[in-house]
mmCIF file of C-alpha atoms and ligand atoms in Angstrom:
data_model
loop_
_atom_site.group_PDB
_atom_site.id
_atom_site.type_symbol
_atom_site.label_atom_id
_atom_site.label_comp_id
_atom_site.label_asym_id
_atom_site.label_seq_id
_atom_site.Cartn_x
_atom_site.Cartn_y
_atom_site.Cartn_z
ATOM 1 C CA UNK B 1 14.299 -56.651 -42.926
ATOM 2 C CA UNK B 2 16.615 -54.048 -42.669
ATOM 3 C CA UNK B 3 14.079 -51.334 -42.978
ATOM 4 C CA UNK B 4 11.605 -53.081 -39.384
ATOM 5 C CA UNK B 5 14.649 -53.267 -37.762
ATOM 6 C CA UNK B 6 14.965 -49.376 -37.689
ATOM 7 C CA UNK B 7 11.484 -48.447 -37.800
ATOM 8 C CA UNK B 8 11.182 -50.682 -34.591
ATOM 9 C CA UNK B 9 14.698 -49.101 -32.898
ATOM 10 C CA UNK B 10 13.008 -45.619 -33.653
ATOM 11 C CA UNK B 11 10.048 -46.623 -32.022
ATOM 12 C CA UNK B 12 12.027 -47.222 -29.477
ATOM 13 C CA UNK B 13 13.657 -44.167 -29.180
ATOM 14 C CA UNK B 14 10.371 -42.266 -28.630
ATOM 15 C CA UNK B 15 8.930 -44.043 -26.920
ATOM 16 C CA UNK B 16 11.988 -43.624 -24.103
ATOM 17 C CA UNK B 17 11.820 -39.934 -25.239
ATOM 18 C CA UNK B 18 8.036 -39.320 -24.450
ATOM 19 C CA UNK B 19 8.651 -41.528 -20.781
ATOM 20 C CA UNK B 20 11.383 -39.187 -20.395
ATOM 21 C CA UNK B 21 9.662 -35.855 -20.939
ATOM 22 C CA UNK B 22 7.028 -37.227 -18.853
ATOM 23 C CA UNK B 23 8.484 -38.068 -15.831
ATOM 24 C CA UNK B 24 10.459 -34.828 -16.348
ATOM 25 C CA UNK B 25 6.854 -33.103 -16.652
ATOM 26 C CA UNK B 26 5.705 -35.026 -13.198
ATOM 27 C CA UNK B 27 9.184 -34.521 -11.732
ATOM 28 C CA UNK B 28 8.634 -30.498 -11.803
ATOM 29 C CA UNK B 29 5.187 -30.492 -11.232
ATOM 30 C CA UNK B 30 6.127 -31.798 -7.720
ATOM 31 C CA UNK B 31 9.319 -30.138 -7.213
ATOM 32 C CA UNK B 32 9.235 -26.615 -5.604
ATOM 33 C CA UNK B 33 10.123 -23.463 -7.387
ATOM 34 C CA UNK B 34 12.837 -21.959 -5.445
ATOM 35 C CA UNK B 35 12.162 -18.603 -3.822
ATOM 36 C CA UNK B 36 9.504 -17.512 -6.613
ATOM 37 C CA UNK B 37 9.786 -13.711 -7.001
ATOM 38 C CA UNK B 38 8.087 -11.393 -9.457
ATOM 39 C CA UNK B 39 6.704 -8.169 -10.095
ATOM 40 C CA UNK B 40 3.922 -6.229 -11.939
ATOM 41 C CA UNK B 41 1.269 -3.408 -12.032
ATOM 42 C CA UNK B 42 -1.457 -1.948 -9.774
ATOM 43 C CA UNK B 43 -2.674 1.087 -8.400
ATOM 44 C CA UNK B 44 -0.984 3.562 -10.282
ATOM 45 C CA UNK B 45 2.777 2.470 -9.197
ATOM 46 C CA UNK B 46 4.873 -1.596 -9.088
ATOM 47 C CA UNK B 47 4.369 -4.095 -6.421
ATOM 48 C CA UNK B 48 6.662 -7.183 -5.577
ATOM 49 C CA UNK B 49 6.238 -10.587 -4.303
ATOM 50 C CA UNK B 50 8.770 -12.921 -2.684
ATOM 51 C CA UNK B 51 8.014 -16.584 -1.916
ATOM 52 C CA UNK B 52 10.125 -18.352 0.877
ATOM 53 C CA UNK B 53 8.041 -21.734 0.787
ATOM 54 C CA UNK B 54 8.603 -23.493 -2.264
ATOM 55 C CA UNK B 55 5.503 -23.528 -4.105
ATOM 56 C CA UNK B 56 4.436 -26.174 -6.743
ATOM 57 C CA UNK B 57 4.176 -24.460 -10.250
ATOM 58 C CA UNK B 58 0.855 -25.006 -10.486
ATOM 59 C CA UNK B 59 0.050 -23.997 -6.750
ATOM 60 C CA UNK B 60 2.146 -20.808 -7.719
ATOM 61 C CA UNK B 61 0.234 -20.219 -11.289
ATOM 62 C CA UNK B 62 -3.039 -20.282 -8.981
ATOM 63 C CA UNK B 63 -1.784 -18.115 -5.999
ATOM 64 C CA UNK B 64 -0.568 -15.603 -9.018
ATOM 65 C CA UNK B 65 -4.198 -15.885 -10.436
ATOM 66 C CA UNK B 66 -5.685 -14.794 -7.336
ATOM 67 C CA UNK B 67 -3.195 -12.349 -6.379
ATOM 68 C CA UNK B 68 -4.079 -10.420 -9.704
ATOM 69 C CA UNK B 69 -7.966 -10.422 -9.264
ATOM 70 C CA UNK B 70 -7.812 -9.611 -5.735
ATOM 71 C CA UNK B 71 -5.827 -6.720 -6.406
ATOM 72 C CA UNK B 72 -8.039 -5.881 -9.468
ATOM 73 C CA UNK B 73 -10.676 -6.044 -7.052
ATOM 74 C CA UNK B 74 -9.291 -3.220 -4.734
ATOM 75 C CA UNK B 75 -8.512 -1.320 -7.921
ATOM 76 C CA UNK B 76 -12.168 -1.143 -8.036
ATOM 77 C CA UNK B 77 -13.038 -0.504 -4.707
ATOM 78 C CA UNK B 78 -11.064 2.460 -3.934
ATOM 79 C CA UNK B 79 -9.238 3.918 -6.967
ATOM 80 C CA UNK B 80 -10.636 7.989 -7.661
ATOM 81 C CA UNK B 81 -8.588 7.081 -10.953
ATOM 82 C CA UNK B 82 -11.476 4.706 -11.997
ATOM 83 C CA UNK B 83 -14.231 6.242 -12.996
ATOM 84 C CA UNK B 84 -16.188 3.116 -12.373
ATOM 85 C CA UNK B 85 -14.815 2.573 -8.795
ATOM 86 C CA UNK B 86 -17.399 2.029 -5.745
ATOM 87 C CA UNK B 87 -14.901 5.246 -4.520
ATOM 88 C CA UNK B 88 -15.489 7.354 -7.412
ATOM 89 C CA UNK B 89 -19.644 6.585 -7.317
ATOM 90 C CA UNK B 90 -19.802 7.726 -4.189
ATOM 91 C CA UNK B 91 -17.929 10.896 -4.179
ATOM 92 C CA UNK B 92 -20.479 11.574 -7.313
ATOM 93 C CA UNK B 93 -23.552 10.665 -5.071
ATOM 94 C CA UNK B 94 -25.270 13.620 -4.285
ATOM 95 C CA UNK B 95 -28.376 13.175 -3.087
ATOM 96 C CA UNK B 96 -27.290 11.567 0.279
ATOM 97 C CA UNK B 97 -29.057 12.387 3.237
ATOM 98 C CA UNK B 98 -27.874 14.527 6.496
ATOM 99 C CA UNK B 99 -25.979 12.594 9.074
ATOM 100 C CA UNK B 100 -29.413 12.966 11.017
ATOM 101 C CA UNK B 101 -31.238 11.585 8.510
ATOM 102 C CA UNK B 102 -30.585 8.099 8.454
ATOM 103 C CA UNK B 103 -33.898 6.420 7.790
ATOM 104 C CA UNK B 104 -33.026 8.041 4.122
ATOM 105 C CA UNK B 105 -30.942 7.190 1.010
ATOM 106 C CA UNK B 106 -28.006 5.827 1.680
ATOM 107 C CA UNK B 107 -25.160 4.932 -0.307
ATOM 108 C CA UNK B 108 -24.711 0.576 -0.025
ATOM 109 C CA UNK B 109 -20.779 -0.357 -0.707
ATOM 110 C CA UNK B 110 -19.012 -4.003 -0.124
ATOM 111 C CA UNK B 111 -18.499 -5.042 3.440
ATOM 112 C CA UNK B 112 -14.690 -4.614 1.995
ATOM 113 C CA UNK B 113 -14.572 -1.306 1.082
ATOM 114 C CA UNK B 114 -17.320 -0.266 4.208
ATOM 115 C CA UNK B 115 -14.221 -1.768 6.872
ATOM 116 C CA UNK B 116 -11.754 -0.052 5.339
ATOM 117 C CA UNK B 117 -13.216 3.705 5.357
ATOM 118 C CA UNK B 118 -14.559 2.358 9.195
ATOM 119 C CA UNK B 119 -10.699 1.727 9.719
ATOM 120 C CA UNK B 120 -9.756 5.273 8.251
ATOM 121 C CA UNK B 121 -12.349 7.201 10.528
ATOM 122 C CA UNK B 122 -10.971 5.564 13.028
ATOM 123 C CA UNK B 123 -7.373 6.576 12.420
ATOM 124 C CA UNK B 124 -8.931 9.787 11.693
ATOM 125 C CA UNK B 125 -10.597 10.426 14.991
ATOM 126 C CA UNK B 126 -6.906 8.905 16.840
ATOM 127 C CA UNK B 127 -4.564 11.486 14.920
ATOM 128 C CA UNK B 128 -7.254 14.361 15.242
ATOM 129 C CA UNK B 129 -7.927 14.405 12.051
ATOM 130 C CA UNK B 130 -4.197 14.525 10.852
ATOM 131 C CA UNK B 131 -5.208 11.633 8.787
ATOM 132 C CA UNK B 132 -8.551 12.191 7.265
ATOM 133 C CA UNK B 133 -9.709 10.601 4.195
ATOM 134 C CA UNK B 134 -11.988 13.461 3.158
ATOM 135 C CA UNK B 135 -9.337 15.673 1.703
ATOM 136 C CA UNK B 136 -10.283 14.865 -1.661
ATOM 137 C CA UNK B 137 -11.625 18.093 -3.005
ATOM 138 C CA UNK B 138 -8.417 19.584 -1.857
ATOM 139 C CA UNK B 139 -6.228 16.997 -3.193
ATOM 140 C CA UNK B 140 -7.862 17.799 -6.710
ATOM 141 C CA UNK B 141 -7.400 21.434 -5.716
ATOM 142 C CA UNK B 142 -3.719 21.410 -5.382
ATOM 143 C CA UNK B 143 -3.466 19.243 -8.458
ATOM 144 C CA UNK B 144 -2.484 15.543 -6.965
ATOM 145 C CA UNK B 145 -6.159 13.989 -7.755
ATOM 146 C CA UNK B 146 -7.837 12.741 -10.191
ATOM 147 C CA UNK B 147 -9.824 16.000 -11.235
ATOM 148 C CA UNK B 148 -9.392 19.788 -11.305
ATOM 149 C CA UNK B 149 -10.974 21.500 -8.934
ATOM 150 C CA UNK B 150 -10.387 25.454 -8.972
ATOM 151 C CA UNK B 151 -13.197 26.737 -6.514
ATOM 152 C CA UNK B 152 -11.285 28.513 -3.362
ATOM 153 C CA UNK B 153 -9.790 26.061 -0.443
ATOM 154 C CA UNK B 154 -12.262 28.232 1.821
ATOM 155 C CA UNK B 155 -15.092 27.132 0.009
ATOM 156 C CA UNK B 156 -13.735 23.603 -0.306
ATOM 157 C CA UNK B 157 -12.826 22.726 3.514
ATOM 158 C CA UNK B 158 -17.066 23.160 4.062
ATOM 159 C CA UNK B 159 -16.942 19.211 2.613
ATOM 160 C CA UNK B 160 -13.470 18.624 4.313
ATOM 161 C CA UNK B 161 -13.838 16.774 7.655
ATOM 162 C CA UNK B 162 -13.841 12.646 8.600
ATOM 163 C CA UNK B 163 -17.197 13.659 10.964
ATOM 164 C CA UNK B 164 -19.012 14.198 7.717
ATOM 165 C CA UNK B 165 -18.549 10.607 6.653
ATOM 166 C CA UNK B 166 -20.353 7.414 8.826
ATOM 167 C CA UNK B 167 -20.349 4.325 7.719
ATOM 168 C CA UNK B 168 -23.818 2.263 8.710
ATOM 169 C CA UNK B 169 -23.268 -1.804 8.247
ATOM 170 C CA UNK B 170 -22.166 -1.579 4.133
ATOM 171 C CA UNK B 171 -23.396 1.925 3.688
ATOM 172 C CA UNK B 172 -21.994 4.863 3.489
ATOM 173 C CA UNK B 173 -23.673 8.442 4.503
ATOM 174 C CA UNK B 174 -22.314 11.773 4.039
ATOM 175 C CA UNK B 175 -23.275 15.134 5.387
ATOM 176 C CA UNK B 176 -23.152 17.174 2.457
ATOM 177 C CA UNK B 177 -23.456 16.355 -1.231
ATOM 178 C CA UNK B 178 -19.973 17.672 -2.070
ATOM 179 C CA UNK B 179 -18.149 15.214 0.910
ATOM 180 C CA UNK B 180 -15.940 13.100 -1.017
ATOM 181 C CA UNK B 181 -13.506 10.098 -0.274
ATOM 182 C CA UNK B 182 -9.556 9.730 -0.942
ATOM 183 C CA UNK B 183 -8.357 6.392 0.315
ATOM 184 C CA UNK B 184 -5.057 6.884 -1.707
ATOM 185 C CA UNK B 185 -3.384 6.853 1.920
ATOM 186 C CA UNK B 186 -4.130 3.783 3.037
ATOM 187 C CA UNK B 187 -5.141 2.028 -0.213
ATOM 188 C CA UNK B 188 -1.797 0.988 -0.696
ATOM 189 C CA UNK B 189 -1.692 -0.781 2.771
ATOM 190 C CA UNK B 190 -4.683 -2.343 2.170
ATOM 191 C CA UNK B 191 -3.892 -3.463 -0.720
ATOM 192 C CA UNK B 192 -0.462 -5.380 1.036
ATOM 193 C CA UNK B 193 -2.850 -6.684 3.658
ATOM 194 C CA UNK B 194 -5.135 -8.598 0.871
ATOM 195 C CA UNK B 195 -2.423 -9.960 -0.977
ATOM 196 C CA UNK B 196 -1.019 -11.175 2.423
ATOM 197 C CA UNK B 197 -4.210 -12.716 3.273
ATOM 198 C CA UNK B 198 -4.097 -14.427 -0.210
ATOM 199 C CA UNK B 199 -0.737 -16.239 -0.160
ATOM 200 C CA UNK B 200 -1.319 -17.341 3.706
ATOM 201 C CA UNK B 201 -5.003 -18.844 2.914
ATOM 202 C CA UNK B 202 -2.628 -20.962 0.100
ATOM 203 C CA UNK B 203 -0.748 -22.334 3.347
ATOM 204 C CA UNK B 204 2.526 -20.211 3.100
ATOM 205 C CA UNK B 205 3.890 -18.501 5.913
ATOM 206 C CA UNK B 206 7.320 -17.193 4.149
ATOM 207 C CA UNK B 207 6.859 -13.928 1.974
ATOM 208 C CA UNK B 208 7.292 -10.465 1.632
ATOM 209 C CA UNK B 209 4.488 -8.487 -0.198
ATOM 210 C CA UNK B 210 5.796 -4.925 -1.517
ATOM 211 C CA UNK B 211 2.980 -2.406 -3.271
ATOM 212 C CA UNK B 212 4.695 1.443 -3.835
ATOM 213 C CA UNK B 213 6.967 1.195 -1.003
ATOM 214 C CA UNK B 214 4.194 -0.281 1.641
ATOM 215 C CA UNK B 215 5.913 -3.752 2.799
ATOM 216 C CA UNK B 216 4.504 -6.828 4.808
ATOM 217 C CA UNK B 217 6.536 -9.747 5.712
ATOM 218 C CA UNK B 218 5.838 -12.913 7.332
ATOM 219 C CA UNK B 219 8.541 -15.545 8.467
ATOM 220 C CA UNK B 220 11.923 -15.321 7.175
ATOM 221 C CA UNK B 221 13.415 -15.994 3.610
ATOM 222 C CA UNK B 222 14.327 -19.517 2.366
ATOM 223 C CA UNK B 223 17.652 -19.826 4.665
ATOM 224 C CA UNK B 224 15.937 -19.000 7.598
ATOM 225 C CA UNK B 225 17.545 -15.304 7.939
ATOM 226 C CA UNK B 226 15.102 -12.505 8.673
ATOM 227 C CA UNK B 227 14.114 -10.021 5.727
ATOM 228 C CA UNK B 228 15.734 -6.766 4.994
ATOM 229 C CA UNK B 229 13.922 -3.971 3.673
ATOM 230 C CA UNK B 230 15.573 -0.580 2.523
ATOM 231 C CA UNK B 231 14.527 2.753 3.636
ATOM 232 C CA UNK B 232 15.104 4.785 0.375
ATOM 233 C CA UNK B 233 17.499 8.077 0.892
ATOM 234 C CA UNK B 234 14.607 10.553 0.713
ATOM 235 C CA UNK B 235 15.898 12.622 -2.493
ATOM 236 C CA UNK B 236 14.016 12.228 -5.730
ATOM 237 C CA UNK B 237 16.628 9.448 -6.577
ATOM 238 C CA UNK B 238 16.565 7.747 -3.744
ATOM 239 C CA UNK B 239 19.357 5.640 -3.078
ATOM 240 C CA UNK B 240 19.082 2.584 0.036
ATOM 241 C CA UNK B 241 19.278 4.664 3.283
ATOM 242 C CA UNK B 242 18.671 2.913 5.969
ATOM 243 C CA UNK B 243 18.157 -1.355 6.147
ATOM 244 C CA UNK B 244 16.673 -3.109 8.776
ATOM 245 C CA UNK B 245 15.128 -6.269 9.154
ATOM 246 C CA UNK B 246 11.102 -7.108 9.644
ATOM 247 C CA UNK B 247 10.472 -10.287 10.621
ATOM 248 C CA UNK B 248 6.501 -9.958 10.681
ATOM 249 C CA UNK B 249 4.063 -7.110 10.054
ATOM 250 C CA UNK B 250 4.097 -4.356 7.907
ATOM 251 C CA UNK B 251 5.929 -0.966 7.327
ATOM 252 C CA UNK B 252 4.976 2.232 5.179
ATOM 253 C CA UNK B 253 6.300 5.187 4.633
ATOM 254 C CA UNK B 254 5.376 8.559 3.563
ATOM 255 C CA UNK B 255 6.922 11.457 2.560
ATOM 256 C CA UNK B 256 7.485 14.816 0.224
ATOM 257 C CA UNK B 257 10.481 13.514 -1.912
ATOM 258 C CA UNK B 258 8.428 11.349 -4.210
ATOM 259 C CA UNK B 259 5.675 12.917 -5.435
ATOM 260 C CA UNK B 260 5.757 16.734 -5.126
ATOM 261 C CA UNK B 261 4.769 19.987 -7.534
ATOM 262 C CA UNK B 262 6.997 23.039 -7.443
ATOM 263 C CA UNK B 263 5.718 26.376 -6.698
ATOM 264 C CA UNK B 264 7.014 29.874 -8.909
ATOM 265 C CA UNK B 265 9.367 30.310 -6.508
ATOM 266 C CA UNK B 266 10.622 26.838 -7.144
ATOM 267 C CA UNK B 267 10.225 25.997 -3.677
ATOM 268 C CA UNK B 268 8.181 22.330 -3.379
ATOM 269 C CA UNK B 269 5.331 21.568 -1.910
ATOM 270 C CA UNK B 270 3.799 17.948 -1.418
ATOM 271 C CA UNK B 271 1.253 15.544 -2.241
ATOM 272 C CA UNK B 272 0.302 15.486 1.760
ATOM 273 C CA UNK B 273 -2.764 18.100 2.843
ATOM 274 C CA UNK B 274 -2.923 19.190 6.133
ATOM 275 C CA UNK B 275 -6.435 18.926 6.720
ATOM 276 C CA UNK B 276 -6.747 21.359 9.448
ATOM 277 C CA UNK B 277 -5.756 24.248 6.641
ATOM 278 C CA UNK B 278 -6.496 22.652 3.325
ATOM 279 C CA UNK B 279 -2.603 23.976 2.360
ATOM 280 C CA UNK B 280 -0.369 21.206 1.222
ATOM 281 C CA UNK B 281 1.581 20.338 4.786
ATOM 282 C CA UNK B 282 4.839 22.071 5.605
ATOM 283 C CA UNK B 283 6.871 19.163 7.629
ATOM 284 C CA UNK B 284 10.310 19.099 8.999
ATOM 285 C CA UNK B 285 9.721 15.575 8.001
ATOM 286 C CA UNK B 286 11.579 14.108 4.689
ATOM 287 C CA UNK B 287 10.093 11.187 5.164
ATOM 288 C CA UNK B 288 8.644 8.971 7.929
ATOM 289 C CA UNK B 289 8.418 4.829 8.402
ATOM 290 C CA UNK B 290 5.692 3.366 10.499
ATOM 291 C CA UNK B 291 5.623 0.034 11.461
ATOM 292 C CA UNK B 292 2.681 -1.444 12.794
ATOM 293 C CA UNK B 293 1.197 -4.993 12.795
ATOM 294 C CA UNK B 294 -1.230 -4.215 9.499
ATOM 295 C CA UNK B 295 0.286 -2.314 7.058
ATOM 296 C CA UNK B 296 -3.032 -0.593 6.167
ATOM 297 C CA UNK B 297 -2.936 0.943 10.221
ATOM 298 C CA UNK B 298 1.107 1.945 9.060
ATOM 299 C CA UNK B 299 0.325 3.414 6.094
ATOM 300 C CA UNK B 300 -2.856 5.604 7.120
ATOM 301 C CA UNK B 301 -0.593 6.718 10.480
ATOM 302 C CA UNK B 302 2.313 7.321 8.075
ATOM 303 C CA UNK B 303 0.225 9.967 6.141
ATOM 304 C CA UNK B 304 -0.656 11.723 9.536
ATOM 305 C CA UNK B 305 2.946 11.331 11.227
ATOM 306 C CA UNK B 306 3.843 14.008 7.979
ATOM 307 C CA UNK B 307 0.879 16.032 8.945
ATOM 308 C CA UNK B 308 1.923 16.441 12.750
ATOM 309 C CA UNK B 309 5.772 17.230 12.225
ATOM 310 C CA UNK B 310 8.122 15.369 14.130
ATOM 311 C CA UNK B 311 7.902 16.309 17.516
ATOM 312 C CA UNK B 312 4.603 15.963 17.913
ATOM 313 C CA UNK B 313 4.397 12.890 15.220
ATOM 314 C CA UNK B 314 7.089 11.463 17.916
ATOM 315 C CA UNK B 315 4.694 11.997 20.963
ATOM 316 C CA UNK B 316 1.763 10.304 19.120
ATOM 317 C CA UNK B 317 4.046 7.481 18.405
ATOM 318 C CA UNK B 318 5.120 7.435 22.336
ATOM 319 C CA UNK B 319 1.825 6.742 22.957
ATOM 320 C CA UNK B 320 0.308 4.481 20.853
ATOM 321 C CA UNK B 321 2.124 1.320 21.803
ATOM 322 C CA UNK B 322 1.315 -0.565 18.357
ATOM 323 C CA UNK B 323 3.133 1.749 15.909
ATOM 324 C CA UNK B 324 7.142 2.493 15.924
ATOM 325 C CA UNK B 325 8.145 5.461 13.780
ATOM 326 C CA UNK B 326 11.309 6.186 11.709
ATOM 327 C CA UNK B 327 11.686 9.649 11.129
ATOM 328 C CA UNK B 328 14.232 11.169 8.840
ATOM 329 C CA UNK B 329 14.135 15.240 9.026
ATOM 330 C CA UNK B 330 15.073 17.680 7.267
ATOM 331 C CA UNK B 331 18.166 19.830 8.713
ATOM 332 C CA UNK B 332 20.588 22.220 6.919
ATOM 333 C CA UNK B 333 22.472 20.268 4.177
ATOM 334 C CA UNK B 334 21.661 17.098 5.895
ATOM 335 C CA UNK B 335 19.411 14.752 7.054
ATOM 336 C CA UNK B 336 18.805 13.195 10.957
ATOM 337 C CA UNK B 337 17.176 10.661 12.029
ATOM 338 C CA UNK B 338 14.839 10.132 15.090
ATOM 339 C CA UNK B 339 13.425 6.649 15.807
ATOM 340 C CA UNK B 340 11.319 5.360 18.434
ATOM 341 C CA UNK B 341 12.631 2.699 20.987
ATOM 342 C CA UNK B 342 11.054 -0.428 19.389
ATOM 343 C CA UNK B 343 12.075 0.428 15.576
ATOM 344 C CA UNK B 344 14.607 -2.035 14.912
ATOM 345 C CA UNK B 345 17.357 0.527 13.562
ATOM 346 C CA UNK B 346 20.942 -0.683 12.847
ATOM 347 C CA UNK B 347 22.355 2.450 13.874
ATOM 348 C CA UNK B 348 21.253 5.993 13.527
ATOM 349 C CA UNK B 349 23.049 7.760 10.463
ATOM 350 C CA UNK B 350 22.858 11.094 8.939
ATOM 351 C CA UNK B 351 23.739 11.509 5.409
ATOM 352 C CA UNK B 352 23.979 14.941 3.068
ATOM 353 C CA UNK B 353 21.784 16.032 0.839
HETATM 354 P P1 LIG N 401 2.076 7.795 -0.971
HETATM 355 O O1 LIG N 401 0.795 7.633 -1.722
HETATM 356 O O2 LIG N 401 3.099 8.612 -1.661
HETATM 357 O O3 LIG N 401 2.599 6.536 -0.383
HETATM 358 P P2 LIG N 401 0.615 8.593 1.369
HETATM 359 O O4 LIG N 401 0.343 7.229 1.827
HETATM 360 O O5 LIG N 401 1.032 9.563 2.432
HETATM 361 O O6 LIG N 401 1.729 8.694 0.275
HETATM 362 O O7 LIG N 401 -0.701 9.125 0.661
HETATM 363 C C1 LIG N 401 -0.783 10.407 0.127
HETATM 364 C C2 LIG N 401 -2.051 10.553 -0.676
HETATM 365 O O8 LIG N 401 -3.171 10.525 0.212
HETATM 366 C C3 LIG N 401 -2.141 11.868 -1.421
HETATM 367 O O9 LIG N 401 -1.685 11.747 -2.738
HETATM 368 C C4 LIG N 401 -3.625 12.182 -1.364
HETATM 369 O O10 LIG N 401 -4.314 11.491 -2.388
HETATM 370 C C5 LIG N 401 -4.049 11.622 -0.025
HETATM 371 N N1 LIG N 401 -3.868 12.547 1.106
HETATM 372 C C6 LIG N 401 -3.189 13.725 1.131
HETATM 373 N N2 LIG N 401 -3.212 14.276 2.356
HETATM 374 C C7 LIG N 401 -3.916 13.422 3.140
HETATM 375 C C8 LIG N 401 -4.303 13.443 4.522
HETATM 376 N N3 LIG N 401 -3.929 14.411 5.338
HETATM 377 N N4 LIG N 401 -5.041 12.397 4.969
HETATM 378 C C9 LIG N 401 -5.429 11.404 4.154
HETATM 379 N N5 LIG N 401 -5.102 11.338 2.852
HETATM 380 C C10 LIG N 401 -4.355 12.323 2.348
HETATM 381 MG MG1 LIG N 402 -0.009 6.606 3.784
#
């Protein structure tokens, strides 16, 4: 008697238990997660996710999911890194026809990768070439790339030059067989763009993507106040230099602080080519911060803002109505600062080196 009476009360008991953990379990699957954030892996450096909007766990799982193949998915587009890469099998494509030739061979891509090298031509062609995406032998050259290449910069620069790429529908054509593609400087900002595009197609509209520095934001964070993004100090330990808030669009910045080789002399010289020579570029720019309403257009304009120096990088700026630039120049011991009227500065600050 005694012994039902307990088996039933412990029956009981889990049976309350189990309708407890479930309506716990339904509870949270409907409940938002607060201001998800996380971070992780891809092309070569971190990136960083903020969401304002309160996903479900399982909406979030999913939007994670695609986040990672999407990315995986430019990985293989346009990484010289990856041998397997529709980059990488073009720049070893060498039977490609003449640009006259265009009845001939011709190398087919995904419409993906064929808009973004349309987009870098383009930004090509408007910064004269400051920006061109066919420095690649001379990125290996100077040791930044991928592979070795030792042959003389003179020799080199005769596959050097955006006119010797053309992109026809999803097919690429190059002039010579040695013409060979680095999207490295606007990969990044493409990259921000698609992962953009992937939490907004979920129905979100608060976020801030972050991939190696490149930033888009969209709305505001959770309590309605506008994001803040840091302009790192531009020493190799960068400390927060400048903040301002972006309430929409996207920012990138480049500069020679970051990534940089040291010559005998142990003076540096950077990652950044100026095309026009095929020497690494010698800026009186530390570093400069484009904003712009895609953060691929930033980024690629970024690159060529270095190129041009800052007075005429400022010009270009003053006349190209989409883009604001933050420029932070070199100068004695310290650093100034030049921004153009729209860049939503706090206030100008100098700061020693
Ligand atoms: P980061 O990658 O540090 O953000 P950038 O966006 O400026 O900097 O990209 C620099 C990379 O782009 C280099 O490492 C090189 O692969 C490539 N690159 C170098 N010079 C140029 C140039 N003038 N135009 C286009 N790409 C370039
Ligand atoms: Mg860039």
């Amino acid at each position: 008697m005694l012994l039902t009476m307990s088996l039933r009360k412990s029956w009981k008991l889990i049976w309350v238990g189990a309708c407890v953990v479930l309506f716990l379990i339904v509870f949270f699957s409907f409940q938002g997660v607060r201001n998800p954030s996380w971070r992780g892996l891809t092309m070569g450096t971190s990136y960083s996710i903020t969401i304002a909007d309160r996903p479900r766990p399982a909406e979030l799982a999913d939007i994670k999911a695609s986040i990672e193949k999407r990315l995986a998915e430019v990985d293989a587009q346009m990484s010289t890194w990856n041998p397997d890469s529709e980059i990488s099998k073009f720049n070893d494509f060498k039977r490609l026809p003449a640009l006259r030739e265009l009845e001939g061979e011709n190398f087919s891509v995904s419409p993906e990768f064929a808009a973004v090298v349309r987009r870098a031509l383009k930004i090509a062609a408007a910064t004269d070439g400051a920006f061109d995406p066919t420095v690649k032998p001379l990125v290996d050259h100077w040791g930044f790339g991928a592979q070795a290449d030792a042959e003389p910069v003179a020799e080199l620069m005769k596959a050097v030059g955006w006119q010797k790429v053309r992109v026809e529908n999803n097919a690429l054509l190059k002039a010579n067989p040695d013409v060979q593609l680095d999207l490295s400087a606007i990969a990044k900002g493409y990259g921000v763009d698609a992962v953009a595009e992937v939490i907004r197609s979920s129905g979100f509209t608060n976020f801030l993507v972050e991939i190696g520095g490149e930033v888009v934001t969209s709305g505001t964070k959770e309590n309605d106040e506008p994001w803040r993004i840091g302009i790192e100090n531009p020493q190799p330990d960068g400390e927060i230099f400048q903040a301002l808030e972006l309430s929409g669009g996207g920012m990138a910045t480049s500069g020679d602080y970051r990534n940089f080789r040291l010559r005998e002399d142990g003076t540096r010289y950077s990652h950044i080519i100026d095309p026009a020579t095929g020497m690494p570029a010698e800026s009186d720019v530390a570093s400069v911060s484009v904003m712009a309403s895609a953060c691929m257009d930033a980024d690629a304009v970024a690159t060529a803002l270095f190129v041009m120096g800052s007075e005429k990088g400022f010009q270009w700026v003053e006349t190209h109505p989409e883009f604001e630039a933050l420029f932070i120049l070199h100068s004695n011991q310290t650093f100034t600062t030049r921004a153009t009227s729209g860049f939503p500065i706090e206030e100008l600050t100098t700061n020693s080196h």
